PDB file of C-alpha atoms in Angstrom:
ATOM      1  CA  UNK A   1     175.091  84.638  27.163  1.00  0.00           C
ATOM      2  CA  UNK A   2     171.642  86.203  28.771  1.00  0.00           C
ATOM      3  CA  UNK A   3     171.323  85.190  32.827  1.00  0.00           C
ATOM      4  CA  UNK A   4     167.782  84.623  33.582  1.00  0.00           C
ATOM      5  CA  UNK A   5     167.896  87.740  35.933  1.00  0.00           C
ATOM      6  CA  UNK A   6     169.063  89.862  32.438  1.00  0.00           C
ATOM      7  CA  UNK A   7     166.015  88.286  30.589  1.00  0.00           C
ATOM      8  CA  UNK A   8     163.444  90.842  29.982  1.00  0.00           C
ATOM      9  CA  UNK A   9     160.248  89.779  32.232  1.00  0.00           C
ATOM     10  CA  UNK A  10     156.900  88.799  30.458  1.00  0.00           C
ATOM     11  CA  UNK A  11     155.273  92.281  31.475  1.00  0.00           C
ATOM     12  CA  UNK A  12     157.558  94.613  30.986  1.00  0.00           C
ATOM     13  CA  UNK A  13     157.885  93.584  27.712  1.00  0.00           C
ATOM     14  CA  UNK A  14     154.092  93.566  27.025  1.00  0.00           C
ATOM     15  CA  UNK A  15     153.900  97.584  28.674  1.00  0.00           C
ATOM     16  CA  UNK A  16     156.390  97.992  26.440  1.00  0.00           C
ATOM     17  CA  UNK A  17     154.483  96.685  23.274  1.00  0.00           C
ATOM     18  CA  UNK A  18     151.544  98.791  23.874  1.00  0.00           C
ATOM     19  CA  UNK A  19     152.885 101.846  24.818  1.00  0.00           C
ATOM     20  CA  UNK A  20     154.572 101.622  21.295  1.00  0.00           C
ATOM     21  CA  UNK A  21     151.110 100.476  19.546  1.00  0.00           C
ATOM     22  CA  UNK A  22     149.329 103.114  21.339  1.00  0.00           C
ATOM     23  CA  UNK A  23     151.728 105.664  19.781  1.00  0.00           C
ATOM     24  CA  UNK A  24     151.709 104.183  16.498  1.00  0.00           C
ATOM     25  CA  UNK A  25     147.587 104.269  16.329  1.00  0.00           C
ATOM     26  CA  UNK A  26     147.569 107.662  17.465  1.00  0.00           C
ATOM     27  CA  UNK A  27     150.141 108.918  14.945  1.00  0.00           C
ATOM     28  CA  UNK A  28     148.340 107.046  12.313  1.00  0.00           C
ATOM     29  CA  UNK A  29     145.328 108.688  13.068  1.00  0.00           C
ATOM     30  CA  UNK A  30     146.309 112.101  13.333  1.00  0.00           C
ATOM     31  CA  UNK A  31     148.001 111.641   9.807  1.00  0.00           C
ATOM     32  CA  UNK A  32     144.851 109.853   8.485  1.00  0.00           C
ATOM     33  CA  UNK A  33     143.023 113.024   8.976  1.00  0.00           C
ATOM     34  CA  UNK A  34     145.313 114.831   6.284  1.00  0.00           C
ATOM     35  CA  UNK A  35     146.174 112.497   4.035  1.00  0.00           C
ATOM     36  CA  UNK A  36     148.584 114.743   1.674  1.00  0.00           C
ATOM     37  CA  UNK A  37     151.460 113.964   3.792  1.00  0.00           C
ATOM     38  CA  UNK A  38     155.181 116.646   3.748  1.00  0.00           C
ATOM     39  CA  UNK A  39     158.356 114.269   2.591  1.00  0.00           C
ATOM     40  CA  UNK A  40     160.035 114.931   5.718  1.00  0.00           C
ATOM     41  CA  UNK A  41     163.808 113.579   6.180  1.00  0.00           C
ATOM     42  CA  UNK A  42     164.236 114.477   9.350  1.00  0.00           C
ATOM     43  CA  UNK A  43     163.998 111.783  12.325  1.00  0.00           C
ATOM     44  CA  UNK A  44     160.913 113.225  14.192  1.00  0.00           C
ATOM     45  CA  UNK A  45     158.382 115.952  13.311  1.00  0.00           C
ATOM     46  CA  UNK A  46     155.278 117.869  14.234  1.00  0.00           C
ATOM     47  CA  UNK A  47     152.809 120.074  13.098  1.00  0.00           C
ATOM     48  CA  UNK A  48     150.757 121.740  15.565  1.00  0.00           C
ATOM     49  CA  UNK A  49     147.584 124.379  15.270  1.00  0.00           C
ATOM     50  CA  UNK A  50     148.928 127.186  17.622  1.00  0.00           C
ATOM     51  CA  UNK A  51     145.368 128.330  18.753  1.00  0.00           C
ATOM     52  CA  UNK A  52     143.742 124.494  19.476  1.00  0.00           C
ATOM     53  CA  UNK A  53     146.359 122.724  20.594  1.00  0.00           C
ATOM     54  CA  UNK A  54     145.367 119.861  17.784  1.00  0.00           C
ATOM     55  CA  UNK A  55     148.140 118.220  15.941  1.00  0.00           C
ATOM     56  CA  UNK A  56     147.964 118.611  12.123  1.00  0.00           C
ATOM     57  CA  UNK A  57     150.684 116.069  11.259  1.00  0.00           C
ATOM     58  CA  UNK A  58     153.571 113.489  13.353  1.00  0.00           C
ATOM     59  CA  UNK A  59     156.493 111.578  12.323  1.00  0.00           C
ATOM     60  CA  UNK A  60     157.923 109.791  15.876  1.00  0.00           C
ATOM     61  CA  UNK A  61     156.537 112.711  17.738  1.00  0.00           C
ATOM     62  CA  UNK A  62     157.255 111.329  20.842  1.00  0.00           C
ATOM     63  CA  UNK A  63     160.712 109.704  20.396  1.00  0.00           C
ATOM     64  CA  UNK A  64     163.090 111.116  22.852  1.00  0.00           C
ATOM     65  CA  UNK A  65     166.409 112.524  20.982  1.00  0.00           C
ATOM     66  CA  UNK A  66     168.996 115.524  21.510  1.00  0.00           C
ATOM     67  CA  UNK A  67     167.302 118.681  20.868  1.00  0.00           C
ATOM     68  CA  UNK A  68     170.573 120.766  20.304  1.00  0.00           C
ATOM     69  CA  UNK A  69     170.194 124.199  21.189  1.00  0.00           C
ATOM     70  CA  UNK A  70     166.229 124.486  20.345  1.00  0.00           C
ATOM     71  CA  UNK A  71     166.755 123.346  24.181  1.00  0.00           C
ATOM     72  CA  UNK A  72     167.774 127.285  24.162  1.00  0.00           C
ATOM     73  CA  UNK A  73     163.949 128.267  23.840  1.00  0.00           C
ATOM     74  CA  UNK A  74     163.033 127.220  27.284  1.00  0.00           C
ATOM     75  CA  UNK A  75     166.305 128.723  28.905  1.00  0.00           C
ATOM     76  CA  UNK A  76     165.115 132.267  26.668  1.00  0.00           C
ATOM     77  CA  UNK A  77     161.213 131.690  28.659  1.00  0.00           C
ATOM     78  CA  UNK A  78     162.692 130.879  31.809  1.00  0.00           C
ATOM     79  CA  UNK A  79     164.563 134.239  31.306  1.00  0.00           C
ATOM     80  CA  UNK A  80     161.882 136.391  30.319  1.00  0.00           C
ATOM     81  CA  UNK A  81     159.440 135.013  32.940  1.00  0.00           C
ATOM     82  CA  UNK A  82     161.486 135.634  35.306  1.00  0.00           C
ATOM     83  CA  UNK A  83     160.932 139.752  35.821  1.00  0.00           C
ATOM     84  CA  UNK A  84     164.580 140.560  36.327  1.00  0.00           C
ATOM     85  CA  UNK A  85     165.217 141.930  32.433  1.00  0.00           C
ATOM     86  CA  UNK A  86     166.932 145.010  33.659  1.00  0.00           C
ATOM     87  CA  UNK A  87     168.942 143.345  36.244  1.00  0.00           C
ATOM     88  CA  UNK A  88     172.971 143.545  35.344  1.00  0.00           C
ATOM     89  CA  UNK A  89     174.680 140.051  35.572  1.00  0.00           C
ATOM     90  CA  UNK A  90     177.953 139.062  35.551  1.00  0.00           C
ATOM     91  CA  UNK A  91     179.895 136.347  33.432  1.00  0.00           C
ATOM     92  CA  UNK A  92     181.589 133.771  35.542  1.00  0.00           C
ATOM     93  CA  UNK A  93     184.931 132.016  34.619  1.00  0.00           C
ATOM     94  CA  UNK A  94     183.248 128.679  34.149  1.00  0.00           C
ATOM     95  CA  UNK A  95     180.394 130.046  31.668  1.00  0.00           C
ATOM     96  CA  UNK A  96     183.415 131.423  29.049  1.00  0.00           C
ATOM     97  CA  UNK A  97     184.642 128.174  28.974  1.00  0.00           C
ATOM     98  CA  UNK A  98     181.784 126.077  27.279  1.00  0.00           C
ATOM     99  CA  UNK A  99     182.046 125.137  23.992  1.00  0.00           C
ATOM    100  CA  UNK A 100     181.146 127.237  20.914  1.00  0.00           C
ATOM    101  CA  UNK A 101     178.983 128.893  19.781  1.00  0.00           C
ATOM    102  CA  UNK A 102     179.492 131.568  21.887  1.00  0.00           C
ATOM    103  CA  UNK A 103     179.944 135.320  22.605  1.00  0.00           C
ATOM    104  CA  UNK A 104     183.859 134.515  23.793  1.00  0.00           C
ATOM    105  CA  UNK A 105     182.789 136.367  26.774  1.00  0.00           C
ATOM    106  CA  UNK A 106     185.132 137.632  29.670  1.00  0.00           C
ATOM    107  CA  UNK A 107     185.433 137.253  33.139  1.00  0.00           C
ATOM    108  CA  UNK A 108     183.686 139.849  35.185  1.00  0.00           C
ATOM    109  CA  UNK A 109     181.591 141.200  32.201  1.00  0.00           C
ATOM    110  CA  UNK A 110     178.390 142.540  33.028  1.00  0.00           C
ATOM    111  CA  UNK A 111     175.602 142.504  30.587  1.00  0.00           C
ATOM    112  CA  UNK A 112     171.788 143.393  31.144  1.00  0.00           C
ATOM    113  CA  UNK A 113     169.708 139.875  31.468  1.00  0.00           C
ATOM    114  CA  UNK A 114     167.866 140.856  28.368  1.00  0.00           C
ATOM    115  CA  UNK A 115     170.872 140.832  26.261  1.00  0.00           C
ATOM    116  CA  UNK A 116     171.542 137.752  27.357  1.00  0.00           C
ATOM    117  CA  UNK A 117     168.078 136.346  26.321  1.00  0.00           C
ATOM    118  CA  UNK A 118     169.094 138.124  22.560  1.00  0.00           C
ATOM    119  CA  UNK A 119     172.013 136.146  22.662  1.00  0.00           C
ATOM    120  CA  UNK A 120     170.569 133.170  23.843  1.00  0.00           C
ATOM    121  CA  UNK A 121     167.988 133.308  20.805  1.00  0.00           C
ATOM    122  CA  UNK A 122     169.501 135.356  17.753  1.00  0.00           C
ATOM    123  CA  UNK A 123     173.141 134.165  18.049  1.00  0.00           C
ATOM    124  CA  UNK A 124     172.455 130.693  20.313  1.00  0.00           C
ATOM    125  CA  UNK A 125     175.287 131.445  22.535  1.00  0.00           C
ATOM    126  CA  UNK A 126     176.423 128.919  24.809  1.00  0.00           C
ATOM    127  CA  UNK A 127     178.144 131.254  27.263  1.00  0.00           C
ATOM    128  CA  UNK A 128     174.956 133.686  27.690  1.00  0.00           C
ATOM    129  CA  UNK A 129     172.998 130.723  27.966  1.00  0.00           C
ATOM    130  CA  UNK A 130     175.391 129.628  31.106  1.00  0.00           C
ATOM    131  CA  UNK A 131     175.576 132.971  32.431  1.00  0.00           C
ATOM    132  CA  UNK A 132     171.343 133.212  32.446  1.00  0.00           C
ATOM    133  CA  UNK A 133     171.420 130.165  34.177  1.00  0.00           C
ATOM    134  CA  UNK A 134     173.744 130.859  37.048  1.00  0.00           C
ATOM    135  CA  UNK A 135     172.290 133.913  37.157  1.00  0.00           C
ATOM    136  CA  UNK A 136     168.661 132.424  37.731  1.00  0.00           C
ATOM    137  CA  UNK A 137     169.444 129.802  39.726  1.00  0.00           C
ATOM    138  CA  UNK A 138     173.435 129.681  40.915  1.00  0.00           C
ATOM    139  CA  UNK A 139     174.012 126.785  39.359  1.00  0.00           C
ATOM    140  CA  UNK A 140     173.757 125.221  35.591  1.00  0.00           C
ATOM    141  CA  UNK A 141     172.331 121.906  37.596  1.00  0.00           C
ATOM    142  CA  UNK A 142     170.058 123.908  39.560  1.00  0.00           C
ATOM    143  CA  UNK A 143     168.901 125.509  36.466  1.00  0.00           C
ATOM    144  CA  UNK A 144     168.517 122.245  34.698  1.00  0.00           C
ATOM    145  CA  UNK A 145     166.416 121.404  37.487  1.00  0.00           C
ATOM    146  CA  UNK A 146     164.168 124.516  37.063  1.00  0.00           C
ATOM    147  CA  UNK A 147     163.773 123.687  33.302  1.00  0.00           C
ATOM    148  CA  UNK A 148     162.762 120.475  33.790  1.00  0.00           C
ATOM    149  CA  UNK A 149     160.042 121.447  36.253  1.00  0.00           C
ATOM    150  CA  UNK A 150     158.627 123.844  33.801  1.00  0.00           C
ATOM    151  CA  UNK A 151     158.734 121.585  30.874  1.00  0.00           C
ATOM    152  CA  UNK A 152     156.596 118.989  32.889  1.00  0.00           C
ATOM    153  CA  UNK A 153     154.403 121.885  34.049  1.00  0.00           C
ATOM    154  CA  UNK A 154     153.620 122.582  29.699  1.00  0.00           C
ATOM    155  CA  UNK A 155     152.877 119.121  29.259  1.00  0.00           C
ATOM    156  CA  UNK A 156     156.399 118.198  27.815  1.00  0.00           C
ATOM    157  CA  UNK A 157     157.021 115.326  29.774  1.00  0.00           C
ATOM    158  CA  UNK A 158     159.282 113.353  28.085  1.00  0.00           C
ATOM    159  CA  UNK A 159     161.939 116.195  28.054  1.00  0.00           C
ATOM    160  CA  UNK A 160     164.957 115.689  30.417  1.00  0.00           C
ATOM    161  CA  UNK A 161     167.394 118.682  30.207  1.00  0.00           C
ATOM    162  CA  UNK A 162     170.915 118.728  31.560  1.00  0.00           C
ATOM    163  CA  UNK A 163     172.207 121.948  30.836  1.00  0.00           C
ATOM    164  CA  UNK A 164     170.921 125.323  28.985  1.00  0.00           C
ATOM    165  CA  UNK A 165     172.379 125.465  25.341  1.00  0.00           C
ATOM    166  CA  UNK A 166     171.815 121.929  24.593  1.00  0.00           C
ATOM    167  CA  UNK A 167     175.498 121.092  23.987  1.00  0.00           C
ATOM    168  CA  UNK A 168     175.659 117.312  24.079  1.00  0.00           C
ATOM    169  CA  UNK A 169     174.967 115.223  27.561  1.00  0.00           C
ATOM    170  CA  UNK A 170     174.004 111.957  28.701  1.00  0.00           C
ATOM    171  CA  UNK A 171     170.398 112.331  29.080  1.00  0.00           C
ATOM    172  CA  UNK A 172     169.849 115.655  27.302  1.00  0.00           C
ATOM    173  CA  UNK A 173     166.613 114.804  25.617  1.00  0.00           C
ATOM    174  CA  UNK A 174     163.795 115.788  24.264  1.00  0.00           C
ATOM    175  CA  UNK A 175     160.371 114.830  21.843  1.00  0.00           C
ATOM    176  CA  UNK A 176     159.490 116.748  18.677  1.00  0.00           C
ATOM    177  CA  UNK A 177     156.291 117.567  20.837  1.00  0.00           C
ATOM    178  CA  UNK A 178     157.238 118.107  23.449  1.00  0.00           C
ATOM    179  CA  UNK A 179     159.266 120.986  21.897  1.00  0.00           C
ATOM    180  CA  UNK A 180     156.241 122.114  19.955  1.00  0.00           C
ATOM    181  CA  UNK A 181     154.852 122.484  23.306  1.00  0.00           C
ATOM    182  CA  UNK A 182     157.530 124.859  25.032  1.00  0.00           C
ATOM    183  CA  UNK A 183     157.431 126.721  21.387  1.00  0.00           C
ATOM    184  CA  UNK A 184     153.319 127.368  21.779  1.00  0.00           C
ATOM    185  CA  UNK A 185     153.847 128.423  25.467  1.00  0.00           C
ATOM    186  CA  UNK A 186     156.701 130.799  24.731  1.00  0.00           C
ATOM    187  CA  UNK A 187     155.303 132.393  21.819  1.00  0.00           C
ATOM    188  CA  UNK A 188     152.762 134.144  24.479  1.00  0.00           C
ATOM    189  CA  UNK A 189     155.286 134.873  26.889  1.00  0.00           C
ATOM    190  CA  UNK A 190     155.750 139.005  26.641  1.00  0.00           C
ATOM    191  CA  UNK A 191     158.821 139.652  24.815  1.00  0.00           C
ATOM    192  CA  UNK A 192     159.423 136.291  23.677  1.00  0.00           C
ATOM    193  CA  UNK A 193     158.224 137.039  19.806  1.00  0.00           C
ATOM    194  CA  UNK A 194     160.044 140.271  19.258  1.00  0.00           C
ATOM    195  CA  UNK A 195     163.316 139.083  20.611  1.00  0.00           C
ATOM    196  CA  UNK A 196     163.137 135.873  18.545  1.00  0.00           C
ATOM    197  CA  UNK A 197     161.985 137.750  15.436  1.00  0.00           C
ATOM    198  CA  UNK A 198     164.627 140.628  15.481  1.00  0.00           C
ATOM    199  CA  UNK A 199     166.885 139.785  12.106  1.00  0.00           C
ATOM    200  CA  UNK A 200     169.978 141.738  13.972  1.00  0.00           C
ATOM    201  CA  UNK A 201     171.215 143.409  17.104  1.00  0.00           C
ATOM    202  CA  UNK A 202     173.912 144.875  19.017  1.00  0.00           C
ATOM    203  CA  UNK A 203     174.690 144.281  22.591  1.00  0.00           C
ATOM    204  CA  UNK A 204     176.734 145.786  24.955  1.00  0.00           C
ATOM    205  CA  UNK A 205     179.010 144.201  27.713  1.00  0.00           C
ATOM    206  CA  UNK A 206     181.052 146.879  29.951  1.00  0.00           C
ATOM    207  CA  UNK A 207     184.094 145.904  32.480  1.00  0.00           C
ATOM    208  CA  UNK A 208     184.554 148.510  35.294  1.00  0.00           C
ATOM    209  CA  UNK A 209     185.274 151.757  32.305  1.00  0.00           C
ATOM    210  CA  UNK A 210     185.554 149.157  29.334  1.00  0.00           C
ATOM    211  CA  UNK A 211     182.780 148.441  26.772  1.00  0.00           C
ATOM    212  CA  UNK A 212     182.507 145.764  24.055  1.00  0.00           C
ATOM    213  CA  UNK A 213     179.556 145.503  21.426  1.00  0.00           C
ATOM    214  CA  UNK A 214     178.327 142.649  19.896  1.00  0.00           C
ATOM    215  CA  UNK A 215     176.555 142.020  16.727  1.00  0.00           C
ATOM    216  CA  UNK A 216     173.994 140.024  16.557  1.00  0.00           C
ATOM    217  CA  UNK A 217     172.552 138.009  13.707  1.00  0.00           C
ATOM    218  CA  UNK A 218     169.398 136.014  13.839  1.00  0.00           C
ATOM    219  CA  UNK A 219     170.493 132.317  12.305  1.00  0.00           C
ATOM    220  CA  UNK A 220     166.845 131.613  11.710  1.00  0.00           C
ATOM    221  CA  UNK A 221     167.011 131.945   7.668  1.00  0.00           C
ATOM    222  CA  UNK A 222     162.964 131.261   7.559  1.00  0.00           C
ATOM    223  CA  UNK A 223     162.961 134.869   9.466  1.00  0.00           C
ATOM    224  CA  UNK A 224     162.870 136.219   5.847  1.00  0.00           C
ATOM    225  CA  UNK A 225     163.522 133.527   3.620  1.00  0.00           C
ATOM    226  CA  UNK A 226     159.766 132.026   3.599  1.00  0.00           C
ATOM    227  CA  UNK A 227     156.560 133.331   1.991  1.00  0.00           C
ATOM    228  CA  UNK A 228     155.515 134.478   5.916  1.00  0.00           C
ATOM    229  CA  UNK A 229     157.925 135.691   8.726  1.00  0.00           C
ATOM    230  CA  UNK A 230     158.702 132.607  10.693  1.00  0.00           C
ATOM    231  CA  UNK A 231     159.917 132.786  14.476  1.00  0.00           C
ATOM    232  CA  UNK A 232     162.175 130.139  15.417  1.00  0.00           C
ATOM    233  CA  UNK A 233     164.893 128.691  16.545  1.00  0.00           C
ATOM    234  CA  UNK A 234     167.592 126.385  14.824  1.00  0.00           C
ATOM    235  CA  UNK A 235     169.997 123.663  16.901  1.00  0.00           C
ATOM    236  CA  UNK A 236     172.664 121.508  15.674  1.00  0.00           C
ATOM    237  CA  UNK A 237     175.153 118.964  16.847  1.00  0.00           C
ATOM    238  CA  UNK A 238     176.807 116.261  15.382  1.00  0.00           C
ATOM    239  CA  UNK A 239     174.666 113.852  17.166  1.00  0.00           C
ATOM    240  CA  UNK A 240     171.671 115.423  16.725  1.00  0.00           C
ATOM    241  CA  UNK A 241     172.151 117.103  13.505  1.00  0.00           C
ATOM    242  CA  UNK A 242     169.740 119.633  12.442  1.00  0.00           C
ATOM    243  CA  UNK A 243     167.204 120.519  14.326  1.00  0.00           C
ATOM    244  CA  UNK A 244     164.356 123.587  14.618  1.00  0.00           C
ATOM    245  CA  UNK A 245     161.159 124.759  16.224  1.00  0.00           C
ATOM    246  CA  UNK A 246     159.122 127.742  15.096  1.00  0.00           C
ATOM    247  CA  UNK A 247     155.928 128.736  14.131  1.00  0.00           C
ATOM    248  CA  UNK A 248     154.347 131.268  11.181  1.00  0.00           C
ATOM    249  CA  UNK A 249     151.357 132.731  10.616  1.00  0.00           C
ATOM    250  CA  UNK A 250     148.821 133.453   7.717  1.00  0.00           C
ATOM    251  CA  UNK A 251     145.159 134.021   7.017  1.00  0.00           C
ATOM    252  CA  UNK A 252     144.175 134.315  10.177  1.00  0.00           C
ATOM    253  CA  UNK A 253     145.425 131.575  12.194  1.00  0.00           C
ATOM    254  CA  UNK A 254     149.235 130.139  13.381  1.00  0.00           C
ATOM    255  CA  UNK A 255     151.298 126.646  13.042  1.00  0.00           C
ATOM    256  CA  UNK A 256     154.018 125.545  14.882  1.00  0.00           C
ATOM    257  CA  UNK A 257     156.275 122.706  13.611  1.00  0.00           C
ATOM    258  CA  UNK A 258     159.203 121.060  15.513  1.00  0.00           C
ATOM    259  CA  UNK A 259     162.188 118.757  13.726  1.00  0.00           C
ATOM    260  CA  UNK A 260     164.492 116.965  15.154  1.00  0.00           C
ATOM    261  CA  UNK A 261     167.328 114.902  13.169  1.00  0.00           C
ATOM    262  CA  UNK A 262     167.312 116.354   9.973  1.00  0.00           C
ATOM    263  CA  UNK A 263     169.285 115.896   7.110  1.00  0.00           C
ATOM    264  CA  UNK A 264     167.796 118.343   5.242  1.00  0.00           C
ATOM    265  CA  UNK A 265     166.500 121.115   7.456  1.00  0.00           C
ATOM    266  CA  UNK A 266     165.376 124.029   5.433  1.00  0.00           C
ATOM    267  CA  UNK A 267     163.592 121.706   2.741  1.00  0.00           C
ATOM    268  CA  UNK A 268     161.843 119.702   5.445  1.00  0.00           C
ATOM    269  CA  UNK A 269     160.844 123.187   7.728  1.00  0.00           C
ATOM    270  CA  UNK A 270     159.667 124.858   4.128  1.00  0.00           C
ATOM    271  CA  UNK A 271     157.291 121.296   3.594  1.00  0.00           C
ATOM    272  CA  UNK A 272     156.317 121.029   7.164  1.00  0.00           C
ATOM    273  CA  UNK A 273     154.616 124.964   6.997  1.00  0.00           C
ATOM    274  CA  UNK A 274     153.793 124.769   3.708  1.00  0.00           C
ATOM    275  CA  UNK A 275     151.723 121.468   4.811  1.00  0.00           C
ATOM    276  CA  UNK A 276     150.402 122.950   7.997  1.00  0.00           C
ATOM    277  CA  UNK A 277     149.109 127.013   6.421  1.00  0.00           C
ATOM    278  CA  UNK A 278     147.117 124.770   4.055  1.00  0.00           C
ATOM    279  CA  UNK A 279     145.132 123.068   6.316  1.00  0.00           C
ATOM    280  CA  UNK A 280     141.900 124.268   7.639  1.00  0.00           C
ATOM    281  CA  UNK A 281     141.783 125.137  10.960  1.00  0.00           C
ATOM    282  CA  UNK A 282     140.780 122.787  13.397  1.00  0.00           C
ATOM    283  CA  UNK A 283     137.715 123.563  15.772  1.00  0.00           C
ATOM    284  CA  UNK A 284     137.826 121.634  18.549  1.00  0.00           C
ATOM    285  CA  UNK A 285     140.773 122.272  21.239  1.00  0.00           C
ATOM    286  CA  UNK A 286     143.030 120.023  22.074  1.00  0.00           C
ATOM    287  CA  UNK A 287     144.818 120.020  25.458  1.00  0.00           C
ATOM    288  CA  UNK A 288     148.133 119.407  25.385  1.00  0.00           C
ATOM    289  CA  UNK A 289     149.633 120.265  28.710  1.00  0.00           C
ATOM    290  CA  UNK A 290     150.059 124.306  27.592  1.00  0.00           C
ATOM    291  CA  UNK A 291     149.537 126.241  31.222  1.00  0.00           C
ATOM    292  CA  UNK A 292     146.102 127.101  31.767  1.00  0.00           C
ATOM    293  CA  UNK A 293     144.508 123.806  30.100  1.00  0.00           C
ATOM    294  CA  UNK A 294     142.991 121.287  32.371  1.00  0.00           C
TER     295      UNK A 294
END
């Protein structure tokens, strides 16, 4: 039985109705303008022209769902734009014990924050990703706090972050553009593109007169198994299942595409690029919330 106070009131109901119609028109629109639409399986997708701003193609784009550990891009940018790179940091006991994946790393450790950011992006590791974060701002809340604040600064504001490795959490959410968003903005940040577009690497953690090395391998397979490098970064959950962000480059101009929810994630990245290098490049920017726009 529904109380009259649990009855939905007349105008809530009616906001509710156009915000969903407005989105609908404006997906329709944008998908109008390129009518050889990608068979996409995954829940939500984007494609986005890198240098306008302009979206090329949207499926859902704005429906807020677990993002998996493409969350890890913003923890990566957060990381880099920071200016403390060559700063040692140490691994607390409560960052070893997240959930894989992860480095499995010790106690005490001390690893350079740039290592960490390798981690973070080549091998998503959920205990680097916890150690950045504590190291950045003491806490993993405080950090989530931090990320959250620069998300709505790049225009991505239906993101809500909880943690840094995107490891399932009431609330953890976030839009297929909104993470094309974060992806655009980090892709100028200085470092950002050669970290995230290194196939393999080694990294070293010492303890006091102990060292351990660990080998890195990129798990984007679109690094080198697409026509055109593509820079990315892949999540997956159970709940959110595959996901990616990324973006490639050819003739001249750059795409970024974001999936979230895919059943099929290499097929639907593969269509999504394909979809967006053969378009001609818009003219007229867009802004989209990327810092520096109005």
């Amino acid at each position: 039985m529904m109380w009259w106070w649990q009855r939905p009131r007349p105008a809530v109901v009616l906001v509710c109705l156009v915000v969903s119609l407005v989105a609908s028109v404006t997906e329709a629109a944008v998908n109008r303008d390129h009518p050889r639409q990608p068979s996409v399986r995954a829940r939500a997708a984007v494609v986005m022209d890198a240098t306008t701003g302009a979206f090329l193609y949207t499926k859902r784009p704005d429906e807020q769902l677990p993002p998996a550990s493409t969350t890890k891009v913003l923890t990566a940018t957060l990381a880099l734009e920071s200016g403390r790179l060559d700063e040692s940091v140490k691994v607390s006991r409560s960052a070893t014990r997240v959930q894989p994946s992860k480095l499995h790393l010790r106690p005490g450790e001390s690893l350079r924050l740039r290592d960490l950011t390798r981690a973070v992006l080549l091998r998503s590791a959920n205990d680097a990703s916890v150690v950045v974060a504590e190291a950045l701002a003491g806490s993993v809340k405080s950090f989530a706090a931090k990320m959250n604040r620069r998300a709505a600064e790049l225009g991505a504001r239906n993101t809500r972050f909880v943690n840094p490795n995107g490891l399932p959490a009431a609330g953890h959410l976030s839009t297929a553009r909104d993470l094309a968003l974060i992806f655009r903005h980090a892709l100028d940040v200085p470092d950002f593109r050669e970290i995230a577009g290194t196939p393999e690497s080694r990294i070293t953690a010492w303890r006091q007169k102990r060292r351990r090395t660990f080998y890195l391998r990129n798990s984007n397979r679109l690094l080198r198994g697409y026509r055109v490098p593509v820079v990315g970064k892949t999540g997956y959950t159970r709940a959110a299942k595959r996901c990616f962000v990324g973006a490639a480059s050819a003739d001249g101009r750059e795409i970024v595409v974001a999936l979230l929810g895919s059943t099929d994630l290499w097929g639907d990245a593969r269509r999504l690029l394909d979809f967006g290098l053969a378009q001609p490049a818009p003219t007229v920017h867009v802004t989209t919330g990327k810092k520096g726009d109005d």
